[in-house]
GROMACS .gro file of C-alpha atoms in nm:
model
  360
    1MET     CA    1  -0.048  -2.036  -4.202
    2LYS     CA    2  -0.209  -1.788  -3.924
    3LYS     CA    3   0.026  -1.526  -3.766
    4PHE     CA    4   0.050  -1.551  -3.411
    5CYS     CA    5   0.217  -1.273  -3.179
    6ALA     CA    6   0.340  -1.292  -2.829
    7PRO     CA    7   0.294  -1.012  -2.595
    8LEU     CA    8   0.014  -1.004  -2.336
    9ILE     CA    9  -0.075  -0.792  -2.050
   10LEU     CA   10  -0.350  -0.934  -1.782
   11VAL     CA   11  -0.513  -0.701  -1.555
   12ALA     CA   12  -0.709  -0.898  -1.274
   13LEU     CA   13  -0.940  -0.577  -1.267
   14ALA     CA   14  -1.008  -0.582  -1.629
   15GLY     CA   15  -0.948  -0.862  -1.861
   16LEU     CA   16  -0.732  -1.126  -2.068
   17TRP     CA   17  -0.572  -1.082  -2.388
   18ALA     CA   18  -0.332  -1.331  -2.572
   19CYS     CA   19  -0.224  -1.457  -2.886
   20GLY     CA   20  -0.043  -1.768  -2.945
   21PRO     CA   21   0.100  -2.029  -2.984
   22GLY     CA   22   0.428  -2.086  -2.757
   23ASP     CA   23   0.628  -2.362  -2.641
   24GLY     CA   24   0.687  -2.496  -2.277
   25SER     CA   25   0.716  -2.815  -2.072
   26SER     CA   26   0.443  -3.087  -2.016
   27PRO     CA   27   0.184  -2.997  -1.769
   28GLU     CA   28   0.235  -3.347  -1.622
   29GLY     CA   29   0.562  -3.318  -1.489
   30SER     CA   30   0.628  -2.949  -1.538
   31VAL     CA   31   0.778  -2.705  -1.275
   32VAL     CA   32   0.551  -2.392  -1.255
   33GLU     CA   33   0.741  -2.106  -1.403
   34ALA     CA   34   0.865  -1.860  -1.154
   35VAL     CA   35   0.825  -1.482  -1.202
   36PRO     CA   36   1.179  -1.355  -1.248
   37ALA     CA   37   1.315  -1.091  -1.028
   38PRO     CA   38   1.295  -0.749  -1.228
   39ASP     CA   39   1.625  -0.639  -1.400
   40GLU     CA   40   1.722  -0.270  -1.447
   41ARG     CA   41   1.577  -0.284  -1.787
   42THR     CA   42   1.232  -0.437  -1.624
   43MET     CA   43   1.248  -0.155  -1.356
   44ARG     CA   44   1.270   0.087  -1.617
   45THR     CA   45   0.978  -0.036  -1.788
   46ILE     CA   46   0.771  -0.057  -1.497
   47ALA     CA   47   0.843   0.282  -1.385
   48ARG     CA   48   0.722   0.418  -1.748
   49ILE     CA   49   0.405   0.236  -1.699
   50GLU     CA   50   0.382   0.385  -1.340
   51ASN     CA   51   0.459   0.726  -1.471
   52SER     CA   52   0.317   0.778  -1.823
   53LEU     CA   53  -0.026   0.649  -1.859
   54LEU     CA   54  -0.163   0.817  -2.192
   55PRO     CA   55  -0.541   0.883  -2.285
   56ARG     CA   56  -0.689   0.699  -2.579
   57ILE     CA   57  -0.624   1.014  -2.765
   58ARG     CA   58  -0.280   1.163  -2.708
   59VAL     CA   59  -0.256   1.524  -2.709
   60GLU     CA   60   0.101   1.661  -2.800
   61GLY     CA   61   0.268   1.820  -2.504
   62GLU     CA   62   0.036   1.661  -2.233
   63PRO     CA   63   0.258   1.441  -1.995
   64GLY     CA   64  -0.008   1.184  -1.920
   65TRP     CA   65  -0.094   1.063  -1.581
   66THR     CA   66   0.099   0.830  -1.296
   67LEU     CA   67  -0.071   0.519  -1.211
   68GLY     CA   68  -0.138   0.648  -0.836
   69GLU     CA   69  -0.340   0.944  -1.014
   70ARG     CA   70  -0.564   0.717  -1.237
   71MET     CA   71  -0.623   0.502  -0.929
   72ASP     CA   72  -0.727   0.794  -0.712
   73ARG     CA   73  -0.951   0.927  -1.013
   74TRP     CA   74  -1.134   0.625  -1.027
   75ASN     CA   75  -1.152   0.501  -0.668
   76ILE     CA   76  -0.945   0.198  -0.739
   77GLU     CA   77  -0.794   0.035  -0.420
   78ALA     CA   78  -0.578  -0.209  -0.587
   79VAL     CA   79  -0.425  -0.285  -0.921
   80SER     CA   80  -0.245  -0.605  -1.016
   81VAL     CA   81  -0.067  -0.699  -1.354
   82ALA     CA   82   0.142  -0.972  -1.507
   83VAL     CA   83   0.289  -0.966  -1.842
   84ILE     CA   84   0.406  -1.199  -2.100
   85ASP     CA   85   0.678  -1.131  -2.332
   86ASP     CA   86   0.786  -1.382  -2.601
   87TYR     CA   87   0.603  -1.656  -2.450
   88ARG     CA   88   0.722  -1.625  -2.076
   89ILE     CA   89   0.603  -1.434  -1.779
   90ALA     CA   90   0.830  -1.114  -1.796
   91TRP     CA   91   0.715  -0.947  -1.475
   92ALA     CA   92   0.423  -0.909  -1.233
   93LYS     CA   93   0.350  -0.628  -0.982
   94ALA     CA   94   0.066  -0.494  -0.761
   95TRP     CA   95  -0.026  -0.149  -0.629
   96GLY     CA   96  -0.248  -0.022  -0.369
   97VAL     CA   97  -0.430  -0.179  -0.066
   98ALA     CA   98  -0.610  -0.527  -0.130
   99ASP     CA   99  -0.820  -0.462   0.207
  100ARG     CA  100  -0.878  -0.134   0.342
  101GLU     CA  101  -1.020  -0.247   0.670
  102THR     CA  102  -0.706  -0.452   0.750
  103GLY     CA  103  -0.439  -0.247   0.553
  104ALA     CA  104  -0.296  -0.540   0.385
  105PRO     CA  105  -0.103  -0.437   0.087
  106ALA     CA  106  -0.198  -0.582  -0.272
  107THR     CA  107   0.074  -0.829  -0.387
  108PRO     CA  108   0.118  -1.018  -0.701
  109GLU     CA  109  -0.022  -1.301  -0.479
  110THR     CA  110  -0.329  -1.133  -0.395
  111LEU     CA  111  -0.647  -1.313  -0.517
  112PHE     CA  112  -0.906  -1.125  -0.708
  113GLN     CA  113  -1.249  -1.231  -0.838
  114ALA     CA  114  -1.216  -1.291  -1.211
  115GLY     CA  115  -1.597  -1.230  -1.294
  116SER     CA  116  -1.646  -1.381  -1.631
  117ILE     CA  117  -1.296  -1.444  -1.710
  118SER     CA  118  -1.399  -1.776  -1.541
  119LYS     CA  119  -1.555  -1.875  -1.853
  120PRO     CA  120  -1.256  -1.950  -2.081
  121VAL     CA  121  -1.093  -2.145  -1.795
  122ALA     CA  122  -1.435  -2.337  -1.729
  123ALA     CA  123  -1.466  -2.400  -2.109
  124THR     CA  124  -1.096  -2.548  -2.129
  125GLY     CA  125  -1.228  -2.779  -1.850
  126ALA     CA  126  -1.531  -2.881  -2.065
  127LEU     CA  127  -1.335  -2.920  -2.377
  128ARG     CA  128  -1.071  -3.166  -2.156
  129MET     CA  129  -1.403  -3.361  -2.099
  130VAL     CA  130  -1.493  -3.373  -2.448
  131GLU     CA  131  -1.133  -3.518  -2.518
  132LEU     CA  132  -1.198  -3.792  -2.258
  133GLY     CA  133  -1.522  -3.911  -2.406
  134MET     CA  134  -1.725  -3.763  -2.117
  135LEU     CA  135  -1.905  -3.482  -2.298
  136ASP     CA  136  -1.984  -3.402  -2.652
  137LEU     CA  137  -1.999  -3.077  -2.804
  138ASN     CA  138  -2.269  -3.147  -3.051
  139VAL     CA  139  -2.545  -3.325  -2.900
  140PRO     CA  140  -2.838  -3.207  -2.705
  141VAL     CA  141  -2.690  -3.080  -2.348
  142ASP     CA  142  -2.986  -3.294  -2.159
  143SER     CA  143  -2.799  -3.598  -2.266
  144PHE     CA  144  -2.559  -3.519  -1.994
  145LEU     CA  145  -2.786  -3.364  -1.738
  146THR     CA  146  -2.931  -3.589  -1.466
  147SER     CA  147  -3.005  -3.349  -1.161
  148TRP     CA  148  -3.208  -3.075  -1.393
  149GLN     CA  149  -3.342  -3.061  -1.752
  150LEU     CA  150  -3.377  -2.755  -1.964
  151PRO     CA  151  -3.733  -2.705  -2.066
  152ASP     CA  152  -3.820  -2.777  -2.428
  153ASN     CA  153  -4.017  -2.528  -2.643
  154GLU     CA  154  -4.092  -2.493  -3.023
  155LEU     CA  155  -3.725  -2.322  -3.042
  156THR     CA  156  -3.529  -2.621  -2.879
  157GLU     CA  157  -3.763  -2.891  -3.097
  158ARG     CA  158  -3.645  -2.687  -3.433
  159GLU     CA  159  -3.272  -2.653  -3.316
  160PRO     CA  160  -3.073  -2.842  -3.040
  161VAL     CA  161  -2.930  -2.678  -2.737
  162THR     CA  162  -2.563  -2.808  -2.732
  163ILE     CA  163  -2.249  -2.750  -2.531
  164ARG     CA  164  -2.081  -2.615  -2.850
  165ARG     CA  165  -2.369  -2.351  -2.861
  166LEU     CA  166  -2.383  -2.281  -2.498
  167LEU     CA  167  -2.000  -2.211  -2.454
  168SER     CA  168  -2.006  -1.976  -2.768
  169HIS     CA  169  -2.328  -1.803  -2.651
  170THR     CA  170  -2.550  -1.907  -2.970
  171ALA     CA  171  -2.775  -2.138  -2.778
  172GLY     CA  172  -3.061  -1.857  -2.752
  173THR     CA  173  -3.031  -1.902  -2.358
  174THR     CA  174  -3.119  -1.613  -2.103
  175VAL     CA  175  -2.937  -1.457  -1.823
  176HIS     CA  176  -2.655  -1.226  -1.933
  177GLY     CA  177  -2.488  -1.249  -1.585
  178PHE     CA  178  -2.540  -1.289  -1.186
  179PRO     CA  179  -2.498  -1.040  -0.918
  180GLY     CA  180  -2.381  -1.310  -0.641
  181TYR     CA  181  -2.480  -1.350  -0.278
  182ALA     CA  182  -2.364  -1.135   0.015
  183PRO     CA  183  -2.221  -1.347   0.308
  184TRP     CA  184  -2.510  -1.325   0.527
  185GLU     CA  185  -2.741  -1.434   0.230
  186PRO     CA  186  -2.873  -1.800   0.149
  187VAL     CA  187  -2.693  -1.946  -0.131
  188PRO     CA  188  -2.900  -2.137  -0.409
  189THR     CA  189  -2.811  -2.487  -0.585
  190VAL     CA  190  -2.733  -2.464  -0.946
  191PRO     CA  191  -3.068  -2.593  -1.035
  192GLN     CA  192  -3.246  -2.332  -0.810
  193VAL     CA  193  -3.040  -2.095  -1.004
  194LEU     CA  194  -3.139  -2.233  -1.356
  195ASP     CA  195  -3.510  -2.231  -1.251
  196GLY     CA  196  -3.497  -1.892  -1.076
  197LEU     CA  197  -3.636  -2.034  -0.773
  198PRO     CA  198  -3.579  -1.879  -0.424
  199PRO     CA  199  -3.311  -1.821  -0.283
  200ALA     CA  200  -3.178  -1.725  -0.658
  201HIS     CA  201  -3.187  -1.353  -0.735
  202THR     CA  202  -3.194  -1.409  -1.102
  203ALA     CA  203  -3.466  -1.529  -1.365
  204ALA     CA  204  -3.503  -1.885  -1.505
  205VAL     CA  205  -3.248  -1.965  -1.783
  206ARG     CA  206  -3.461  -2.057  -2.071
  207VAL     CA  207  -3.426  -2.060  -2.449
  208ASP     CA  208  -3.622  -1.756  -2.629
  209ILE     CA  209  -3.407  -1.714  -2.932
  210LEU     CA  210  -3.362  -1.979  -3.204
  211PRO     CA  211  -3.043  -2.188  -3.117
  212GLY     CA  212  -2.779  -2.130  -3.346
  213SER     CA  213  -2.930  -1.792  -3.510
  214GLN     CA  214  -2.715  -1.532  -3.336
  215VAL     CA  215  -2.473  -1.464  -3.052
  216ARG     CA  216  -2.635  -1.338  -2.741
  217TYR     CA  217  -2.412  -1.341  -2.417
  218SER     CA  218  -2.530  -1.567  -2.170
  219GLY     CA  219  -2.397  -1.636  -1.838
  220GLY     CA  220  -2.708  -1.873  -1.796
  221GLY     CA  221  -2.591  -2.092  -2.061
  222THR     CA  222  -2.228  -2.136  -1.911
  223THR     CA  223  -2.408  -2.228  -1.596
  224ILE     CA  224  -2.590  -2.519  -1.785
  225VAL     CA  225  -2.247  -2.643  -1.881
  226GLN     CA  226  -2.146  -2.650  -1.543
  227LEU     CA  227  -2.406  -2.845  -1.420
  228ALA     CA  228  -2.341  -3.097  -1.710
  229MET     CA  229  -1.988  -3.114  -1.598
  230THR     CA  230  -2.065  -3.176  -1.237
  231ASP     CA  231  -2.373  -3.423  -1.313
  232VAL     CA  232  -2.149  -3.634  -1.565
  233SER     CA  233  -1.832  -3.650  -1.330
  234GLY     CA  234  -2.011  -3.701  -0.985
  235GLU     CA  235  -1.756  -3.436  -0.881
  236SER     CA  236  -1.768  -3.076  -0.717
  237PHE     CA  237  -1.691  -2.804  -0.981
  238PRO     CA  238  -1.394  -2.659  -0.780
  239ALA     CA  239  -1.239  -3.011  -0.760
  240LEU     CA  240  -1.303  -3.094  -1.097
  241LEU     CA  241  -1.131  -2.780  -1.242
  242LYS     CA  242  -0.867  -2.814  -1.021
  243GLN     CA  243  -0.805  -3.136  -1.170
  244LEU     CA  244  -0.876  -3.057  -1.525
  245VAL     CA  245  -0.708  -2.703  -1.577
  246LEU     CA  246  -0.595  -2.527  -1.278
  247GLU     CA  247  -0.301  -2.787  -1.164
  248PRO     CA  248  -0.213  -2.878  -1.526
  249ALA     CA  249  -0.183  -2.508  -1.618
  250GLY     CA  250   0.015  -2.426  -1.311
  251MET     CA  251  -0.236  -2.198  -1.181
  252VAL     CA  252  -0.112  -2.265  -0.818
  253LEU     CA  253  -0.315  -1.990  -0.644
  254SER     CA  254  -0.644  -2.019  -0.822
  255THR     CA  255  -0.970  -2.168  -0.752
  256TYR     CA  256  -1.326  -2.197  -0.796
  257GLN     CA  257  -1.424  -2.248  -0.424
  258ASN     CA  258  -1.718  -2.026  -0.350
  259PRO     CA  259  -1.717  -1.892  -0.089
  260LEU     CA  260  -1.356  -1.924  -0.034
  261PRO     CA  261  -1.256  -2.093   0.269
  262ASP     CA  262  -1.163  -1.919   0.586
  263GLU     CA  263  -0.818  -2.009   0.563
  264ARG     CA  264  -0.782  -1.822   0.231
  265LEU     CA  265  -0.965  -1.511   0.304
  266PRO     CA  266  -0.650  -1.330   0.422
  267GLU     CA  267  -0.504  -1.388   0.039
  268ALA     CA  268  -0.813  -1.225  -0.086
  269ALA     CA  269  -0.883  -0.864  -0.218
  270ALA     CA  270  -1.196  -0.696  -0.077
  271GLY     CA  271  -1.438  -0.566  -0.342
  272TYR     CA  272  -1.496  -0.172  -0.371
  273HIS     CA  273  -1.763   0.014  -0.571
  274ARG     CA  274  -1.697   0.292  -0.839
  275ASN     CA  275  -1.788   0.531  -0.593
  276GLY     CA  276  -1.514   0.405  -0.341
  277GLY     CA  277  -1.749   0.224  -0.125
  278ALA     CA  278  -1.677  -0.101   0.007
  279VAL     CA  279  -1.892  -0.398  -0.085
  280PRO     CA  280  -2.075  -0.504   0.220
  281GLY     CA  281  -1.927  -0.829   0.359
  282LYS     CA  282  -1.617  -0.749   0.128
  283ARG     CA  283  -1.708  -1.008  -0.143
  284HIS     CA  284  -1.985  -1.216  -0.286
  285THR     CA  285  -2.049  -1.585  -0.343
  286TYR     CA  286  -2.116  -1.717  -0.684
  287PRO     CA  287  -2.256  -2.043  -0.708
  288GLU     CA  288  -2.259  -2.005  -1.095
  289MET     CA  289  -1.873  -2.082  -1.066
  290ALA     CA  290  -1.806  -2.140  -1.449
  291ALA     CA  291  -1.943  -1.824  -1.528
  292ALA     CA  292  -1.831  -1.575  -1.242
  293GLY     CA  293  -1.677  -1.792  -0.962
  294LEU     CA  294  -1.289  -1.792  -1.037
  295TRP     CA  295  -1.056  -1.652  -0.772
  296THR     CA  296  -0.714  -1.601  -0.935
  297THR     CA  297  -0.416  -1.361  -0.975
  298PRO     CA  298  -0.275  -1.216  -1.303
  299THR     CA  299   0.025  -1.433  -1.286
  300ASP     CA  300  -0.186  -1.757  -1.303
  301LEU     CA  301  -0.404  -1.602  -1.587
  302ALA     CA  302  -0.065  -1.548  -1.765
  303ARG     CA  303  -0.010  -1.921  -1.725
  304PHE     CA  304  -0.343  -2.009  -1.836
  305ALA     CA  305  -0.292  -1.779  -2.158
  306LEU     CA  306   0.048  -1.973  -2.222
  307THR     CA  307  -0.109  -2.311  -2.170
  308ILE     CA  308  -0.377  -2.214  -2.450
  309GLN     CA  309  -0.077  -2.086  -2.676
  310LYS     CA  310   0.118  -2.409  -2.608
  311SER     CA  311  -0.198  -2.626  -2.677
  312LEU     CA  312  -0.191  -2.446  -3.029
  313ARG     CA  313   0.131  -2.533  -3.097
  314GLY     CA  314   0.123  -2.890  -2.984
  315GLY     CA  315   0.399  -3.095  -2.777
  316ASP     CA  316   0.465  -2.999  -2.440
  317GLY     CA  317   0.300  -2.739  -2.223
  318GLY     CA  318  -0.055  -2.752  -2.317
  319VAL     CA  319  -0.363  -2.889  -2.170
  320LEU     CA  320  -0.574  -2.977  -2.471
  321SER     CA  321  -0.495  -3.104  -2.821
  322PRO     CA  322  -0.390  -2.849  -3.097
  323GLU     CA  323  -0.698  -2.984  -3.263
  324THR     CA  324  -0.944  -2.896  -2.970
  325ALA     CA  325  -0.736  -2.559  -2.901
  326ARG     CA  326  -0.789  -2.481  -3.281
  327GLU     CA  327  -1.143  -2.564  -3.240
  328MET     CA  328  -1.185  -2.354  -2.937
  329LEU     CA  329  -1.040  -2.045  -3.093
  330THR     CA  330  -1.260  -2.102  -3.429
  331PRO     CA  331  -1.549  -1.865  -3.422
  332VAL     CA  332  -1.882  -2.050  -3.412
  333LEU     CA  333  -2.077  -1.701  -3.508
  334GLU     CA  334  -1.914  -1.354  -3.539
  335SER     CA  335  -1.633  -1.351  -3.312
  336ALA     CA  336  -1.750  -1.608  -3.048
  337GLY     CA  337  -1.534  -1.908  -2.990
  338LEU     CA  338  -1.577  -2.191  -2.748
  339GLY     CA  339  -1.525  -1.966  -2.413
  340PHE     CA  340  -1.303  -1.703  -2.568
  341PHE     CA  341  -1.380  -1.399  -2.813
  342VAL     CA  342  -1.169  -1.425  -3.128
  343GLU     CA  343  -1.034  -1.144  -3.345
  344ASN     CA  344  -0.811  -1.110  -3.646
  345ARG     CA  345  -0.602  -0.788  -3.659
  346GLU     CA  346  -0.404  -0.774  -3.997
  347GLY     CA  347  -0.328  -1.152  -4.006
  348THR     CA  348  -0.281  -1.195  -3.619
  349THR     CA  349  -0.529  -1.395  -3.423
  350TYR     CA  350  -0.602  -1.276  -3.076
  351PHE     CA  351  -0.802  -1.464  -2.809
  352GLN     CA  352  -0.944  -1.242  -2.489
  353HIS     CA  353  -1.228  -1.242  -2.223
  354GLY     CA  354  -1.311  -0.963  -2.000
  355GLY     CA  355  -1.482  -0.991  -1.655
  356ALA     CA  356  -1.646  -0.791  -1.350
  357ASP     CA  357  -1.816  -0.924  -1.024
  358GLU     CA  358  -1.945  -0.733  -0.746
  359GLY     CA  359  -1.682  -0.483  -0.661
  360PHE     CA  360  -1.412  -0.631  -0.892
   0.00000   0.00000   0.00000
């Protein structure tokens, strides 16, 4: 039997790591787990983190840094963290200012753009559709596309482009990532993005490596899966993911809406560049929602990680069957699973994904 471990730290500006499985209550009737008020022991733990950050190589006698010093050093306006310990959310805290212009403080409820951490959440939705018989991992993705088709070439004639390969970055598709669109810019449709047509900022998504032959990261491939999901369901991607993943996982603040509705903008952090300059317009819009469009909090990401752990274990609390969860976390090639990257360290299996959007 594989060994799984429990601790998890989630940082909205960095990435997601977890190992599982755990236990919990059913998504259909579950009460969203509240983050407990920190007790004295937890307060001491948080204080150590705030005041004793260490370099990757520790030099004896050097005290390390405070979190505030590191934020100043790297021009970070806000940091938000949630921690899982033994399959429970142990604590959550935020530091800094969510929006320099308004002076709004960052809180654990502040929304951040998750960047490519959007991908494993979207992949979970696609796998739920597989379980429902709406999609298939192993047939050509064009079977599910009605509003656009992936152009064939000599490579796709030799090997099919499937949802399994698209989710694992083994389909040979192009376009690594997406820059998003400023508030004053026109936003392309997903077919326009996939064909690289105006007003899209990126090139057409095409196959130029033999599908199944190697791992090459492709947000373009994930966007093809997004279109297959909406073509098959007839629903918008935000509504579909809310139904399939966000609500069942208890991700009560998260949304794929792009742009955010005006009434939710006060909840959202503004973006800032590495030099400290503000992103013009504060935040970009991502029509490539599955690849880069999730708005979320570390606490909601912790709930997502927990529901994947619970899916692995089976019984209450998961959104996928144990068989599907194991398939999701089984590498197709190298470390690439279906939406997650997977590592084994001394018999312990970890699943993870990082992410970055403009200013986040």
